[in-house]
Short mmCIF file of N, CA and C in Angstrom, two decimals:
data_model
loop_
_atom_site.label_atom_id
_atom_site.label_comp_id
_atom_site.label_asym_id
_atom_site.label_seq_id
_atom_site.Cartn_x
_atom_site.Cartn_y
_atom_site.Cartn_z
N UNK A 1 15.36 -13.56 26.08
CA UNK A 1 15.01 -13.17 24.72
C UNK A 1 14.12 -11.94 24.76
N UNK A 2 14.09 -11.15 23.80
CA UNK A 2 13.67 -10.07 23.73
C UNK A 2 12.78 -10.16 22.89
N UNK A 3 11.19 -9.31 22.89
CA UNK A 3 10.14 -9.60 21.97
C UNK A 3 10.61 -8.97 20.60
N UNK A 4 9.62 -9.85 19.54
CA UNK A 4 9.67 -9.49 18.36
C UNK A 4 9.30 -8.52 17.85
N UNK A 5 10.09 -7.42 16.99
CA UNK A 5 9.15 -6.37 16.85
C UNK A 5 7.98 -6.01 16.39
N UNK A 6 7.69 -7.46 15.58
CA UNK A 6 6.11 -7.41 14.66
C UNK A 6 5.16 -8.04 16.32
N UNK A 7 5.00 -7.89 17.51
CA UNK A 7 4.27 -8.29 18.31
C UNK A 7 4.01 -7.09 19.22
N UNK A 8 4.95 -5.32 18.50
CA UNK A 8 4.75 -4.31 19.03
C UNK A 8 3.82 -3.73 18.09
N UNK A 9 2.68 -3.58 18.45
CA UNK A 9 2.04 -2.47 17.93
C UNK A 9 2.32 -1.06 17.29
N UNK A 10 2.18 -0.91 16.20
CA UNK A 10 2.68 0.23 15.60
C UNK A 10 1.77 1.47 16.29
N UNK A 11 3.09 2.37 15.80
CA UNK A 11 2.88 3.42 16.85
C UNK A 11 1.88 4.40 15.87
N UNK A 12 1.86 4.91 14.33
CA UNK A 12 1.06 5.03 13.70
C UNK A 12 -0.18 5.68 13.97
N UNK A 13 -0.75 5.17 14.27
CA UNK A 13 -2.43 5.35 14.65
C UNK A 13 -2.28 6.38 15.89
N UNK A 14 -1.63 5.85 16.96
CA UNK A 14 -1.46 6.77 18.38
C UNK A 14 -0.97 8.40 17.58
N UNK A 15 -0.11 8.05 17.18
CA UNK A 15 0.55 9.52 16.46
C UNK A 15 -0.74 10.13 15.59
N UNK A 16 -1.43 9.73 15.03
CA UNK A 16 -2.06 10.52 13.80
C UNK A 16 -3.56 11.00 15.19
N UNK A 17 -3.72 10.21 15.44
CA UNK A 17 -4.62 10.58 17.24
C UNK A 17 -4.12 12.10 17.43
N UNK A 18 -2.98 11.63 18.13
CA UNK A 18 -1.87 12.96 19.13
C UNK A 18 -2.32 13.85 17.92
N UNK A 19 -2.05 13.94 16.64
CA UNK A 19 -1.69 14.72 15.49
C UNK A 19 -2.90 15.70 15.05
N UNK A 20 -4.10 14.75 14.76
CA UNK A 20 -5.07 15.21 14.80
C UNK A 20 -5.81 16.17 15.97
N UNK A 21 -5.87 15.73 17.40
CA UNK A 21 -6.34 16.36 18.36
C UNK A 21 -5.19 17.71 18.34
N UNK A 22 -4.09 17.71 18.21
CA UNK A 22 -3.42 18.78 18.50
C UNK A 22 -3.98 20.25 17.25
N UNK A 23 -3.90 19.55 16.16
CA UNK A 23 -4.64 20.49 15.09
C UNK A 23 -6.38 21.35 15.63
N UNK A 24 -7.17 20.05 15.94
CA UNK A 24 -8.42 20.86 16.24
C UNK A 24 -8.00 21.60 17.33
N UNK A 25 -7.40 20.99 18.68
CA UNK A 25 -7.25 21.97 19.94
C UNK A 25 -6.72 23.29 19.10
N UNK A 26 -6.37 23.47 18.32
CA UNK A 26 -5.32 24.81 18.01
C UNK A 26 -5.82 25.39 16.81
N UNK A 27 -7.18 25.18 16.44
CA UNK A 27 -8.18 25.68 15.31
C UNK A 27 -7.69 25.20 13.82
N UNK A 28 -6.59 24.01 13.72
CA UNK A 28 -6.20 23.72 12.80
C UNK A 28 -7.48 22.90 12.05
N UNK A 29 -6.82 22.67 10.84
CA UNK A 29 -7.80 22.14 9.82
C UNK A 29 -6.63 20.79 9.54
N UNK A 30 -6.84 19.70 10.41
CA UNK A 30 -6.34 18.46 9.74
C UNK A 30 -6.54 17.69 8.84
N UNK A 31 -5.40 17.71 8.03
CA UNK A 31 -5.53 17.06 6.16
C UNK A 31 -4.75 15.14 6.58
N UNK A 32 -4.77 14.43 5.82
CA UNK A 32 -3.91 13.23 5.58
C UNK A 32 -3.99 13.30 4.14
N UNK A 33 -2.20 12.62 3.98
CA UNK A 33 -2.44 12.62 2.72
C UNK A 33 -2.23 10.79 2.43
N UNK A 34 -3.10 10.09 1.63
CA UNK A 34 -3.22 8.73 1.85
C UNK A 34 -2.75 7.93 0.37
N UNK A 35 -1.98 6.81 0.49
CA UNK A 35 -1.38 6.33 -0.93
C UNK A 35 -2.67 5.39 -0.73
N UNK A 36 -2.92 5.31 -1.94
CA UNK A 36 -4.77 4.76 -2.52
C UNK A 36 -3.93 3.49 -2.86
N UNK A 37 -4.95 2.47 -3.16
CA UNK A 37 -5.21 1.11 -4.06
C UNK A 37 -6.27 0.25 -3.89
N UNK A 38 -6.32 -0.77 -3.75
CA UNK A 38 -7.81 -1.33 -3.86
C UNK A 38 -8.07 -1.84 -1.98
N UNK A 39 -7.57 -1.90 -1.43
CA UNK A 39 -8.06 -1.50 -0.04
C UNK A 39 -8.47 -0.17 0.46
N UNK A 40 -8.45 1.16 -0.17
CA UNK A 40 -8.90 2.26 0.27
C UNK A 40 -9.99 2.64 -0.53
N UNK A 41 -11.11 3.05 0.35
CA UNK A 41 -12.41 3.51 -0.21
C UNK A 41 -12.53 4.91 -0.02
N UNK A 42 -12.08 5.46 -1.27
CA UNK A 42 -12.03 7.44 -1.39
C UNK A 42 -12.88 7.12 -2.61
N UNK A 43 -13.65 8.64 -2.81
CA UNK A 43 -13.69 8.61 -4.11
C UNK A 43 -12.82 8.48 -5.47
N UNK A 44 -12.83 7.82 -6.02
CA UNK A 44 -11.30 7.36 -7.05
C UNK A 44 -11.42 8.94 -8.18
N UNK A 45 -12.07 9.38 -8.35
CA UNK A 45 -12.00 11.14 -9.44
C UNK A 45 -11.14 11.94 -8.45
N UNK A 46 -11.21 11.70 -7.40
CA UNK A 46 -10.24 12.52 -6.74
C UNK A 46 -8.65 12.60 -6.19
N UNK A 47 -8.19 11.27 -6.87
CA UNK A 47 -6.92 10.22 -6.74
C UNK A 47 -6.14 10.81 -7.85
N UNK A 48 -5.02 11.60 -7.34
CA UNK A 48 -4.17 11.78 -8.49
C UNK A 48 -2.53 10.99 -7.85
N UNK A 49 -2.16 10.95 -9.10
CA UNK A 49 -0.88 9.81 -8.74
C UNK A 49 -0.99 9.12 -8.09
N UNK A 50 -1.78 8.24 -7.66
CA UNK A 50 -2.20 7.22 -6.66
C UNK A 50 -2.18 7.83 -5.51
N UNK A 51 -2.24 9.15 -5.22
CA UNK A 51 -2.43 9.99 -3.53
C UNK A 51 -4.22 10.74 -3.59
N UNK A 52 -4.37 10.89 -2.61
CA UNK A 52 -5.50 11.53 -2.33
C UNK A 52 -5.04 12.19 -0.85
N UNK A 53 -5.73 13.44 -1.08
CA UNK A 53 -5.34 14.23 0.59
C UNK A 53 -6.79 15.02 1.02
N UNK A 54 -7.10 14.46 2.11
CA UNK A 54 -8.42 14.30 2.56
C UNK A 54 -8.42 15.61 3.72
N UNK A 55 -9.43 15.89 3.94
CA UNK A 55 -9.79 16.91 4.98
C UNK A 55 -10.37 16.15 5.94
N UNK A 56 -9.88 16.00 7.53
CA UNK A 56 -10.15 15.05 8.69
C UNK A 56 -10.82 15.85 9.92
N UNK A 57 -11.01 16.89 9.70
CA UNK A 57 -11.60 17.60 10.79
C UNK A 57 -12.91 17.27 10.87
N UNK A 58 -13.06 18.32 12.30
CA UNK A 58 -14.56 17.68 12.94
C UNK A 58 -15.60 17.60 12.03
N UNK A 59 -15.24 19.59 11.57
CA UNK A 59 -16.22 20.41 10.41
C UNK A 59 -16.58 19.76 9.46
N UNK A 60 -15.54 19.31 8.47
CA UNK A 60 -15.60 18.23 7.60
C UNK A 60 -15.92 16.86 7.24
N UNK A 61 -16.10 16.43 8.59
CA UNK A 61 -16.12 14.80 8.38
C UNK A 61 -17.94 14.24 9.48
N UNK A 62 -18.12 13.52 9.24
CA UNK A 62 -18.86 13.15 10.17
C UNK A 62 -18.65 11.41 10.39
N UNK A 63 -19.36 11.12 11.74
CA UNK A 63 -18.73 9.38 12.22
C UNK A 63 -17.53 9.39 12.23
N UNK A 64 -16.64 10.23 12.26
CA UNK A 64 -15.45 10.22 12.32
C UNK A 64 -14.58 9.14 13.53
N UNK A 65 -13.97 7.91 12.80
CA UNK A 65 -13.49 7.24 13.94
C UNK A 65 -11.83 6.67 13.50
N UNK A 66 -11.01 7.34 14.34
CA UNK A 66 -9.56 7.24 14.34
C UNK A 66 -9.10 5.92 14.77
N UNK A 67 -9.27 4.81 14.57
CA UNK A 67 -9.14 3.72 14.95
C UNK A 67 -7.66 2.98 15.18
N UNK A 68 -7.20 2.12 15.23
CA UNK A 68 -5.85 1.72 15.72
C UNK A 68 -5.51 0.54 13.82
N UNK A 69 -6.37 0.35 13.30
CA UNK A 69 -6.29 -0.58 11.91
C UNK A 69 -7.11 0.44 10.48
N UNK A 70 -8.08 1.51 10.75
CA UNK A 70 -8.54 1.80 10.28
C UNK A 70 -8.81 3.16 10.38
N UNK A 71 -9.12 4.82 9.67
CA UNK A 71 -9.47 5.94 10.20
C UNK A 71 -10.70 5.72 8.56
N UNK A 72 -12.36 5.94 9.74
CA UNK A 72 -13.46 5.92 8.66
C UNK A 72 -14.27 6.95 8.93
N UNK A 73 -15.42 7.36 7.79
CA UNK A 73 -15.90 8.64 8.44
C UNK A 73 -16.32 9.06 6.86
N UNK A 74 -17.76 9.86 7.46
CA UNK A 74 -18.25 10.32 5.87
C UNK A 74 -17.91 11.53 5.97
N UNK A 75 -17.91 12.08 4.12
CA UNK A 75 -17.88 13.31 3.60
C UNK A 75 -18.47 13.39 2.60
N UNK A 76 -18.53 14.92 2.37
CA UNK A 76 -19.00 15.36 0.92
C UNK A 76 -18.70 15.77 0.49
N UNK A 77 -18.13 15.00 -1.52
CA UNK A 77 -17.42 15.31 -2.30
C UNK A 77 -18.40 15.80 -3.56
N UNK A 78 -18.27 17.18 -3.65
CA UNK A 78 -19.07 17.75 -4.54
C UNK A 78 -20.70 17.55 -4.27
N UNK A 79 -20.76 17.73 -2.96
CA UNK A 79 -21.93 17.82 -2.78
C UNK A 79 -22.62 16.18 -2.40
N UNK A 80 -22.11 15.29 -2.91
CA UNK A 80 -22.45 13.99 -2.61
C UNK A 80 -21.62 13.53 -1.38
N UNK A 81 -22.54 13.00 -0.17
CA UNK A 81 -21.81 12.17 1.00
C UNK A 81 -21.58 11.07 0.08
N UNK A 82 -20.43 10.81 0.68
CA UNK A 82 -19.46 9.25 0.45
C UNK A 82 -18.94 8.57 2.03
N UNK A 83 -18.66 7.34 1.84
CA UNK A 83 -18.53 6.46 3.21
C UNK A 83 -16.44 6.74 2.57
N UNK A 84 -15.94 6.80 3.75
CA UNK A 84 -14.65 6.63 3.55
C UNK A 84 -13.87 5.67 4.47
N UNK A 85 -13.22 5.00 4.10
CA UNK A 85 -12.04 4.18 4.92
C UNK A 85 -10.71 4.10 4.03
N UNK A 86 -9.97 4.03 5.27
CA UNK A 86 -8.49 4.42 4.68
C UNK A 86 -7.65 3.53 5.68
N UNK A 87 -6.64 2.55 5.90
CA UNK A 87 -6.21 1.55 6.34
C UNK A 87 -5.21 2.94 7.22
N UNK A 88 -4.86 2.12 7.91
CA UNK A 88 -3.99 3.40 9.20
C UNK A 88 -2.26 3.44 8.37
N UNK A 89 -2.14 2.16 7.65
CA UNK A 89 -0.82 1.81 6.85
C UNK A 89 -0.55 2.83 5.92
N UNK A 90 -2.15 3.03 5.13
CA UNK A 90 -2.11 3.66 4.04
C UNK A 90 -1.83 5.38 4.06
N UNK A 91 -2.19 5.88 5.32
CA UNK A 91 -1.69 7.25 6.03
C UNK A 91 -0.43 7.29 5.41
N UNK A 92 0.00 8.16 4.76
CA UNK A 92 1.71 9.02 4.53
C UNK A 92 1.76 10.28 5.27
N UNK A 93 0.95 10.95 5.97
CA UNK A 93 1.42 12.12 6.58
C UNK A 93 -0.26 12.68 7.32
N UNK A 94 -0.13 13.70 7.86
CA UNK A 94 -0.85 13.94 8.85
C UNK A 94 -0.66 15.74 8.95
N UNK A 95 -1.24 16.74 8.55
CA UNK A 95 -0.66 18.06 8.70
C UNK A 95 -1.55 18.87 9.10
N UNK A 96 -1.22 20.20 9.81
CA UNK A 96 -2.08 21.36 9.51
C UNK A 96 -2.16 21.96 8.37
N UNK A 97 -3.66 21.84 7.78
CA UNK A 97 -3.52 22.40 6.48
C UNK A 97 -2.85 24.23 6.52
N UNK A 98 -3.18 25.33 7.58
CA UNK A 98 -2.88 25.98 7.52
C UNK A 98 -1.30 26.56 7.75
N UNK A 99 -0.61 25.87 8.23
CA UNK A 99 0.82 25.85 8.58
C UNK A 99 1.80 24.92 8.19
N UNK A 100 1.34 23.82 7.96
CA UNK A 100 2.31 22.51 6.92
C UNK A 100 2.45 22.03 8.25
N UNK A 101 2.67 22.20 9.49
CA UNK A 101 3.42 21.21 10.44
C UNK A 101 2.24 19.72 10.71
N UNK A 102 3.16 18.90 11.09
CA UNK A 102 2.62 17.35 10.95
C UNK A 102 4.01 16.80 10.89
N UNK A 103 3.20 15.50 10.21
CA UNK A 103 3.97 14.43 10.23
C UNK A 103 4.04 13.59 9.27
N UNK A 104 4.93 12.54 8.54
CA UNK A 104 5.26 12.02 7.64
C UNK A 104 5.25 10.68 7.83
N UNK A 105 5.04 9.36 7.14
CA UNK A 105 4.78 8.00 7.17
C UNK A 105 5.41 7.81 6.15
N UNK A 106 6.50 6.59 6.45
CA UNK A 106 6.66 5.88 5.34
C UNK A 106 5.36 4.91 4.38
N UNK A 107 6.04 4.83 3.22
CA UNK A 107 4.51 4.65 2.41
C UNK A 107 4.12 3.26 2.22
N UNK A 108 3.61 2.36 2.27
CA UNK A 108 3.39 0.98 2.38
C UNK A 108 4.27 0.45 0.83
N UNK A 109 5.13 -0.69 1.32
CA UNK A 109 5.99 -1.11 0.54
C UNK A 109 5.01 -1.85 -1.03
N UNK A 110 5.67 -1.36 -1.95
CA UNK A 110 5.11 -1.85 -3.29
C UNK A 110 5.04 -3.24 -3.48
N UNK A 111 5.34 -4.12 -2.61
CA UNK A 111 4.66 -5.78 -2.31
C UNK A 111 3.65 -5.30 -1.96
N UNK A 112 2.85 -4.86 -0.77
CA UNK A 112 2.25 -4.47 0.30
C UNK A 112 0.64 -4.15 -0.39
N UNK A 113 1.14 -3.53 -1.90
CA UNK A 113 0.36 -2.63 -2.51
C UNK A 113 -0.18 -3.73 -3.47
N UNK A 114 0.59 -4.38 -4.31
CA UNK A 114 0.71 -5.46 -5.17
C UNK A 114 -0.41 -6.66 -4.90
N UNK A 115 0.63 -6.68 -3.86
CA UNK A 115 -0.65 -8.34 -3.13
C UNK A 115 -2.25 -8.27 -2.11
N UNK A 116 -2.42 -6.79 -2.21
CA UNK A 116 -3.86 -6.35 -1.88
C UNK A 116 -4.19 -6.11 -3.11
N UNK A 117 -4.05 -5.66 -4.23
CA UNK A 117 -4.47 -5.42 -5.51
C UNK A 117 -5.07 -6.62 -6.13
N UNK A 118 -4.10 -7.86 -6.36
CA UNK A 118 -4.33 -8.75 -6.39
C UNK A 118 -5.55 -9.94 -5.58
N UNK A 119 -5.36 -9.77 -4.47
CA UNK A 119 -6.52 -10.09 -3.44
C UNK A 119 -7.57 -9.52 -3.17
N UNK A 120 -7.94 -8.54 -3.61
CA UNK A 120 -8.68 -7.49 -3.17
C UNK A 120 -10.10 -7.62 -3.15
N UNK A 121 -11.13 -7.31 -2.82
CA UNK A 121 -12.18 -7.72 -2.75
C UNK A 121 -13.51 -6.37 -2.85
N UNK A 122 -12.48 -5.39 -2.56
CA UNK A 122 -13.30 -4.43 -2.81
C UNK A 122 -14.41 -4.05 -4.22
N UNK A 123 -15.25 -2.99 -3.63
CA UNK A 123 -16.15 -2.46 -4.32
C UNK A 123 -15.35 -1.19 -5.02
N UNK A 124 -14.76 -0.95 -4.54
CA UNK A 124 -13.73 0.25 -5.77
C UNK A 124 -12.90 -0.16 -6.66
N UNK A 125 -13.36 1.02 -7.60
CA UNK A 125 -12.55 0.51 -8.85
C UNK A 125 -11.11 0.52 -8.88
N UNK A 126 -10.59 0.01 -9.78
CA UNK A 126 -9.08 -0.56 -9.94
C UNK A 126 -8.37 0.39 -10.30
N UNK A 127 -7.53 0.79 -8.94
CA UNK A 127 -6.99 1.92 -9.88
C UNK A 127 -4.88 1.42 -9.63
N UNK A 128 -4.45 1.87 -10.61
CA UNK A 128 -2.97 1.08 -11.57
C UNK A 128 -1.94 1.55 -9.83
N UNK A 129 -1.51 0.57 -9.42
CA UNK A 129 -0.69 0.94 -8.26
C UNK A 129 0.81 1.79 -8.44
N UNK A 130 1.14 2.85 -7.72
CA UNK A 130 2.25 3.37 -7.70
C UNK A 130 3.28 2.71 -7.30
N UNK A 131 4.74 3.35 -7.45
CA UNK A 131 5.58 2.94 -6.70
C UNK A 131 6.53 3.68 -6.42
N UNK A 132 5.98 3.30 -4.73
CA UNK A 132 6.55 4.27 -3.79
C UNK A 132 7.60 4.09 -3.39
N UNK A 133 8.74 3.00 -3.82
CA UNK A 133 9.65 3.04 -3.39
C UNK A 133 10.70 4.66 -3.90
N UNK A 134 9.95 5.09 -5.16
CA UNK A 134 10.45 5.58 -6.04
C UNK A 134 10.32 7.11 -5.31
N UNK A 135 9.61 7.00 -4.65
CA UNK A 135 9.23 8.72 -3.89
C UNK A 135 10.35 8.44 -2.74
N UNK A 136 10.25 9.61 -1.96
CA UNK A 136 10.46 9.60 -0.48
C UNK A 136 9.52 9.94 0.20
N UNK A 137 9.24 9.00 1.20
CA UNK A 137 8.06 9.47 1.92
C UNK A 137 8.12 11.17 2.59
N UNK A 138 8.65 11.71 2.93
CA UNK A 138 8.64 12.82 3.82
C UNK A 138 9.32 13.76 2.97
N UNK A 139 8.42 15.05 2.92
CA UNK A 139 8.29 15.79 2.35
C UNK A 139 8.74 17.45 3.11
N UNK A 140 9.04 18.57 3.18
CA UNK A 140 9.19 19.79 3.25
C UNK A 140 8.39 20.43 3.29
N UNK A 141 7.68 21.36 3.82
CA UNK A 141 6.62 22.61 3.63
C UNK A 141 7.10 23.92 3.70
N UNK A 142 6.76 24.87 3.14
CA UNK A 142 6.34 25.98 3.75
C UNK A 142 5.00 26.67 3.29
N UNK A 143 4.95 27.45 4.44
CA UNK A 143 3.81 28.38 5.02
C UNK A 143 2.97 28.27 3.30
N UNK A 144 3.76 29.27 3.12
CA UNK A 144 3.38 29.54 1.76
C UNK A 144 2.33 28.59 0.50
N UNK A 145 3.22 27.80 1.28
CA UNK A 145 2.96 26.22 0.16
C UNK A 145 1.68 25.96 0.67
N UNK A 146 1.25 26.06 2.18
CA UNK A 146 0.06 25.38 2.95
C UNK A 146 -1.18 26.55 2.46
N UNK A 147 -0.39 27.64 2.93
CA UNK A 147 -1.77 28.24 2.80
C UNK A 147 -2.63 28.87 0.71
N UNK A 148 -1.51 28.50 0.03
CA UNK A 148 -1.92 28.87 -1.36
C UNK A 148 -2.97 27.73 -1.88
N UNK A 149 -3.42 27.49 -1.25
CA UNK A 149 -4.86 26.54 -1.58
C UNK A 149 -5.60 27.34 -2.05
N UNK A 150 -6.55 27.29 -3.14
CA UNK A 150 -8.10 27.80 -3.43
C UNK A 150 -9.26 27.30 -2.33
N UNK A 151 -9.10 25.57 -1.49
CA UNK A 151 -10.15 25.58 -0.88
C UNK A 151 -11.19 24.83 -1.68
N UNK A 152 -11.09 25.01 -2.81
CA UNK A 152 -12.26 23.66 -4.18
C UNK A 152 -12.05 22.68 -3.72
N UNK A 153 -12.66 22.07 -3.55
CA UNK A 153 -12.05 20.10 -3.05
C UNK A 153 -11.03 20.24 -2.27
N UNK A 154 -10.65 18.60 -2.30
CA UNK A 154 -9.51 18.13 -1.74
C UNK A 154 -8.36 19.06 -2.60
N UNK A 155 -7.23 19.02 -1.80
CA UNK A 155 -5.85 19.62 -2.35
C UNK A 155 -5.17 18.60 -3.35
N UNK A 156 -4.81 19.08 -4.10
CA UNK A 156 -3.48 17.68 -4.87
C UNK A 156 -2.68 17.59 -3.84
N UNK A 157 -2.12 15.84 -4.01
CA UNK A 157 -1.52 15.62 -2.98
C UNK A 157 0.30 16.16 -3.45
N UNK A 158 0.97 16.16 -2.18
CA UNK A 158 2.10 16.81 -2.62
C UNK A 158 2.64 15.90 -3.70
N UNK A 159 4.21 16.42 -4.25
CA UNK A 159 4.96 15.51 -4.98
C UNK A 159 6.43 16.39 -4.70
N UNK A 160 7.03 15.20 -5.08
CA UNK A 160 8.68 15.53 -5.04
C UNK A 160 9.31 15.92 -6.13
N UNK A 161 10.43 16.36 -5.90
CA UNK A 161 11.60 16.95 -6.97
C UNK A 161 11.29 18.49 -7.31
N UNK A 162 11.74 18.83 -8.47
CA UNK A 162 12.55 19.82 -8.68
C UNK A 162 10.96 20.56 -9.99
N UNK A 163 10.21 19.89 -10.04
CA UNK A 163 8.84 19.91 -10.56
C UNK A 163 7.86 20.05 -10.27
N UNK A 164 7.82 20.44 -8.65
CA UNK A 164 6.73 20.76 -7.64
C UNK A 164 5.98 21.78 -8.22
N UNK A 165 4.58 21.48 -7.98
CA UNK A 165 3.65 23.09 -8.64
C UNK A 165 3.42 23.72 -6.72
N UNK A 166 3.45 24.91 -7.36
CA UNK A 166 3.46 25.90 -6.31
C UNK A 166 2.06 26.01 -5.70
N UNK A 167 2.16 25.61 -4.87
CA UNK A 167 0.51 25.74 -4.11
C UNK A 167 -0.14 24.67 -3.35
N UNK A 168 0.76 23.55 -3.73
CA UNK A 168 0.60 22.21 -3.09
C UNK A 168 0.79 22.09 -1.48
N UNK A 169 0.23 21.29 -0.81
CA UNK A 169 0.58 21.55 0.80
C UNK A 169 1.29 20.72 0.66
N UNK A 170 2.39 20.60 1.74
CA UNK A 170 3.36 19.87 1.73
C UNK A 170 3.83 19.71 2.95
N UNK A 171 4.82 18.88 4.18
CA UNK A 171 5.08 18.65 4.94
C UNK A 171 5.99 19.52 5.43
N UNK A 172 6.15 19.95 6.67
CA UNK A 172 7.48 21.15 7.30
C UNK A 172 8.08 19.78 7.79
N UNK A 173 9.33 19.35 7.78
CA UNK A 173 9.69 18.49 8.88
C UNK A 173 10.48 19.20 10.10
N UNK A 174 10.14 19.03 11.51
CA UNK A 174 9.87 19.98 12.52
C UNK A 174 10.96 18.96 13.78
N UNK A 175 11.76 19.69 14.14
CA UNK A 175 12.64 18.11 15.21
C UNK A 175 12.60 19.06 16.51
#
């Protein structure tokens, strides 16, 4: 018999590791972009469409710890430090902010989202769950797209279709 695949460790966490270190080695500025709900502790003013896309670098973050269940680590949003945790599940992508290349995560299934909402125990507020079945996780970049940031805050997180605003970072998918 052959093991089960829920007794393999997701690969996830190792990748956003690899993903991250490859960005700082190469002066990149590593972003994630993370699907929120009541297990993720971001600031919620900064949550649009249930995404938030965070700045993960050294510069940016402090306590920074990439963990195998969890990536936590403070920042400062408008001037105020905040404590952040973000479930390794809740990761959808992983990029250089300056070039779009990275990587893409499927997005935690809308049960997934539902029945932590429901259970939830957190200190953040409630914010109305998406559904991601309705997106595609993995997204397209270009250059263009990465680098037309202003740099104010966090970036809006990308979005799909034919309605994209121009300036959004977005994923290159790279084989």
């Amino acid at each position: 018999m052959s093991p089960v695949d829920t007794d393999i460790p997701s690969t996830r966490p190792y990748l956003i590791r690899a993903l991250h270190e490859w960005c700082s080695d190469n002066g990149f500025s590593p972003y994630i972009a993370v699907q929120v709900d009541a297990s993720v502790l971001v600031p919620m003013e900064f949550v649009k469409n249930g995404e938030i896309v965070l700045n993960v670098g050294v510069d940016a973050t402090s306590s920074l710890r990439l963990g195998n269940d969890f990536i936590e680590f403070k920042a400062r949003f408008g001037g105020v430090a905040r404590e952040i945790v973000v479930p390794i599940s809740h990761v959808i992508a992983i990029y250089a902010r300056e070039n779009g290349q990275g990587m893409a995560f499927p997005a935690p299934a809308p049960a997934t989202l539902s029945a932590v909402k429901v259970g939830a125990t957190s200190d953040a507020p409630d914010e109305p769950a998406t559904d991601a079945a309705s997106r595609s996780p993995l997204r397209s970049v270009t250059s263009e797209d990465a680098s037309a940031s202003d740099g104010d805050g966090p970036p809006e997180p990308p979005t799909d279709g034919p309605g994209r605003s121009a300036g959004r970072p977005q994923l290159k998918r790279v084989k």
